[in-house]
Short mmCIF file of N, CA and C and ligand atoms in Angstrom, two decimals:
data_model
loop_
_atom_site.label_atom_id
_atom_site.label_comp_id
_atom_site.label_asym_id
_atom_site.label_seq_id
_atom_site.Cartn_x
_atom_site.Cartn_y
_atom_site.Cartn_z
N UNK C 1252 114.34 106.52 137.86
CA UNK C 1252 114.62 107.84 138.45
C UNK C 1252 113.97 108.92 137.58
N UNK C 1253 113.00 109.71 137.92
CA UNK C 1253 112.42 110.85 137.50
C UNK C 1253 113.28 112.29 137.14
N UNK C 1254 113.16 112.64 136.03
CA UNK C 1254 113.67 114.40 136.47
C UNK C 1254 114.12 115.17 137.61
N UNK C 1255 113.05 115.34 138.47
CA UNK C 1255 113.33 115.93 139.75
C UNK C 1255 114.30 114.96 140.20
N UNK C 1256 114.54 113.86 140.67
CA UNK C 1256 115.28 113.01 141.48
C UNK C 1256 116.85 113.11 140.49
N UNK C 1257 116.92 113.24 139.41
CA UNK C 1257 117.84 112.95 138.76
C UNK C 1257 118.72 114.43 139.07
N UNK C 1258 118.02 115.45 139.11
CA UNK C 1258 118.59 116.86 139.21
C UNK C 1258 119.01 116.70 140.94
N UNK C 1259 118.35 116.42 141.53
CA UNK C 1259 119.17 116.58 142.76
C UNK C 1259 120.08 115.93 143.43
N UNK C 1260 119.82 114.88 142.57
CA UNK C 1260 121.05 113.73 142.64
C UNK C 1260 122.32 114.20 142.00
N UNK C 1261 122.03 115.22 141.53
CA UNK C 1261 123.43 115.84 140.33
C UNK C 1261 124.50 116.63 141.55
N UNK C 1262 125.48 116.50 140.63
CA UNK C 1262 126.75 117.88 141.37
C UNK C 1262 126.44 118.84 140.78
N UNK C 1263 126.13 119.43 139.40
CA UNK C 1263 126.10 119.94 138.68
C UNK C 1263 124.94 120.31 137.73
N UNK C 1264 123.76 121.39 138.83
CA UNK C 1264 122.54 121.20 137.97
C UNK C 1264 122.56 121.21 136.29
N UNK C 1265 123.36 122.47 136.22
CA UNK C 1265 123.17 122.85 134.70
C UNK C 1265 124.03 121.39 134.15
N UNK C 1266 124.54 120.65 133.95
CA UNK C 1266 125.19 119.47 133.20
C UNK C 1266 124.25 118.29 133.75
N UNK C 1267 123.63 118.05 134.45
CA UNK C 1267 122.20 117.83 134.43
C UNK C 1267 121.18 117.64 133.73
N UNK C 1268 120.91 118.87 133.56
CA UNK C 1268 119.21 119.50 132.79
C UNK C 1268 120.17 119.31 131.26
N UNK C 1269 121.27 119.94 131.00
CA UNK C 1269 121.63 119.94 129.88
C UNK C 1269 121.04 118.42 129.42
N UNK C 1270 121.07 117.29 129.85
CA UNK C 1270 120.90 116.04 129.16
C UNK C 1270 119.46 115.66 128.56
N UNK C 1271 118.49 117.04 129.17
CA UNK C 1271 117.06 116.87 128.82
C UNK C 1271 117.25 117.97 127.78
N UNK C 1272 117.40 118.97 128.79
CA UNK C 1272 116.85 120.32 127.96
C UNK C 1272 118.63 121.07 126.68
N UNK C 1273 118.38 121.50 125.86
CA UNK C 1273 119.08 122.73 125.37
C UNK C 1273 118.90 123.86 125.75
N UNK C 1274 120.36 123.73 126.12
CA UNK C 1274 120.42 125.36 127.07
C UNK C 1274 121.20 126.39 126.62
N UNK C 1275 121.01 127.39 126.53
CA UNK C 1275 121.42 128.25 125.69
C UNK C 1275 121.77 129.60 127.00
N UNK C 1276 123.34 130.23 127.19
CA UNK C 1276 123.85 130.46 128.29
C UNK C 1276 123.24 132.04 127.86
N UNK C 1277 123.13 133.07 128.60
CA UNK C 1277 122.23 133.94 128.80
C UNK C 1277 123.62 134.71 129.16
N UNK C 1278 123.74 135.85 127.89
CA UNK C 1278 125.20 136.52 127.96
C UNK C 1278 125.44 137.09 128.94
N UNK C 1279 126.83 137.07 129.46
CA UNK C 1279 127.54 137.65 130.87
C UNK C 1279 126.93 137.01 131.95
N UNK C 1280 125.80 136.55 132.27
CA UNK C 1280 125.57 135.83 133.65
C UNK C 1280 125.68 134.53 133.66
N UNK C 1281 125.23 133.91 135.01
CA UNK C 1281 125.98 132.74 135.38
C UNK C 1281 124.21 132.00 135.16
N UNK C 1282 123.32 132.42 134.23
CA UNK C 1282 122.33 132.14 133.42
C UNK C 1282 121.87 131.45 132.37
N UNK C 1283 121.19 130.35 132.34
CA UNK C 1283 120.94 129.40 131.14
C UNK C 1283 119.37 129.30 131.00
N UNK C 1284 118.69 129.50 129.59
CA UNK C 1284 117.25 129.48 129.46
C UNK C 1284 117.38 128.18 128.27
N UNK C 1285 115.86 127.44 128.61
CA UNK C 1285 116.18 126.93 127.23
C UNK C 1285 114.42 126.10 127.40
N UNK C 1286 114.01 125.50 126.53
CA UNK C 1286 112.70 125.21 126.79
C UNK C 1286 112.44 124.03 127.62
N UNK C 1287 111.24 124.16 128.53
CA UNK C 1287 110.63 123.54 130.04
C UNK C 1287 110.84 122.02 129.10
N UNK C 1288 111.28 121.37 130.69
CA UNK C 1288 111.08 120.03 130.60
C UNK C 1288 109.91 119.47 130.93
N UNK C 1289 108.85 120.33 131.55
CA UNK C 1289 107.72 119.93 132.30
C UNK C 1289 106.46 120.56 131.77
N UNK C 1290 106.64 121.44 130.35
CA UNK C 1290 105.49 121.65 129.88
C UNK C 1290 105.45 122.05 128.38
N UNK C 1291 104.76 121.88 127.54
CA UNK C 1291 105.26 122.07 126.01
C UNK C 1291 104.96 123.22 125.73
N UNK C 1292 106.17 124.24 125.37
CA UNK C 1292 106.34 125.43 124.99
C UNK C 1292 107.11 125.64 123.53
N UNK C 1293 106.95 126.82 122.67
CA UNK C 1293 108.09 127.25 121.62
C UNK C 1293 109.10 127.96 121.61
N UNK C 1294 108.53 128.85 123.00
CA UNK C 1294 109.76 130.02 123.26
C UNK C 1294 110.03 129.30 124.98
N UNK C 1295 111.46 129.60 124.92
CA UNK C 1295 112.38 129.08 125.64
C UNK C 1295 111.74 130.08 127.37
N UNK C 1296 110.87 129.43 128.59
CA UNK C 1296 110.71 130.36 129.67
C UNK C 1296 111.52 129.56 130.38
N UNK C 1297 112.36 128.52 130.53
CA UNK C 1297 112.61 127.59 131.72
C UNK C 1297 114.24 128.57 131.81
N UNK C 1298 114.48 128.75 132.84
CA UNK C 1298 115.78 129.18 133.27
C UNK C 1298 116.65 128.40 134.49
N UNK C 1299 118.09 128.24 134.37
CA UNK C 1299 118.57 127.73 135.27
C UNK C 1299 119.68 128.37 135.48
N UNK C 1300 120.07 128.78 136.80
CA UNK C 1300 120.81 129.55 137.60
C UNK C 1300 121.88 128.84 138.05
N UNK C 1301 123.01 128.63 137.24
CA UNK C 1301 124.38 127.60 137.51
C UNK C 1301 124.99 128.11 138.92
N UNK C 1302 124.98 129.23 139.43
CA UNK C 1302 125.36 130.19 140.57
C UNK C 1302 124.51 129.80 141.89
N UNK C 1303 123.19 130.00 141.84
CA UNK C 1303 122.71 129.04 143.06
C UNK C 1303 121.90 127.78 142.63
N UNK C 1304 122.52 127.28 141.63
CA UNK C 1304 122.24 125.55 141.83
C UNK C 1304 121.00 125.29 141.51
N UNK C 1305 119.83 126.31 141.02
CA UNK C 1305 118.34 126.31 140.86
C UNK C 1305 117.62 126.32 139.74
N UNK C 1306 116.70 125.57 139.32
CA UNK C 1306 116.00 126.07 138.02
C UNK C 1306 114.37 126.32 138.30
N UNK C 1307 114.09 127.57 137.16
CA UNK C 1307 112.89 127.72 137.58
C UNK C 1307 111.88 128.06 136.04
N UNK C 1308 110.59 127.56 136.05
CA UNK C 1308 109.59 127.90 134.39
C UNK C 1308 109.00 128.94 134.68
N UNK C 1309 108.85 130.12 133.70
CA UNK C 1309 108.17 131.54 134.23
C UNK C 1309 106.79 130.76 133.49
N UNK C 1310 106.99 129.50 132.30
CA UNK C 1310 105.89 129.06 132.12
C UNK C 1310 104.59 128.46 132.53
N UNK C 1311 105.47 127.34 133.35
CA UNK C 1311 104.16 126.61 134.43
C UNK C 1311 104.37 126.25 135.97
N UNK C 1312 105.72 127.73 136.28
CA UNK C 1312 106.09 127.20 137.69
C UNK C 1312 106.90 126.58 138.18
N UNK C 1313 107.38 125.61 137.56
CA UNK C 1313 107.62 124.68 137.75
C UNK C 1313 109.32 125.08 138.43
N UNK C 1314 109.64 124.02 139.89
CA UNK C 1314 111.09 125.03 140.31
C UNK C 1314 111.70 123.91 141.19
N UNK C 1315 112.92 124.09 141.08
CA UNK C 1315 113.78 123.21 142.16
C UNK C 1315 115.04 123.29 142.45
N UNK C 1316 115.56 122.56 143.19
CA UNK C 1316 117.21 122.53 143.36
C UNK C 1316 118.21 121.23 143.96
N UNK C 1317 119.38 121.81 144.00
CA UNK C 1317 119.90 120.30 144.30
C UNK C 1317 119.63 119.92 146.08
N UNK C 1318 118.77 120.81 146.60
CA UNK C 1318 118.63 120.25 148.11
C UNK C 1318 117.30 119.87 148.34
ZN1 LIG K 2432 107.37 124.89 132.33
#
């Protein structure tokens, strides 16, 4: 099972991605950034949105969800 397949197979994106990525919760919102699983970066662009279920890389694009 791949990344993508594993995330949409989830209930729970962010407890999910948490098992790849470190996520670091993005104060007061329902917001988690932490570095791409899909491209090698130092500063953290990958974000995931616990609120609608989505993650997305401002680095290489890269985007999905649990549907
Ligand atoms: Zn990326």
């Amino acid at each position: 099972m791949d990344f993508a397949e594993q995330v949409k197979s989830s209930v729970d994106i962010v407890k999910t991605i948490e098992q790849y990525v470190r996520l670091k919760k993005a104060g007061g919102s329902p917001r988690y950034t932490g570095l791409c699983p899909f491209h090698v970066e130092k500063t953290p662009s990958f974000s995931v949105h616990s609120s609608h279920q989505f993650y997305y890389c401002f680095g290489c694009g890269a985007r999905g969800d649990l549907f």
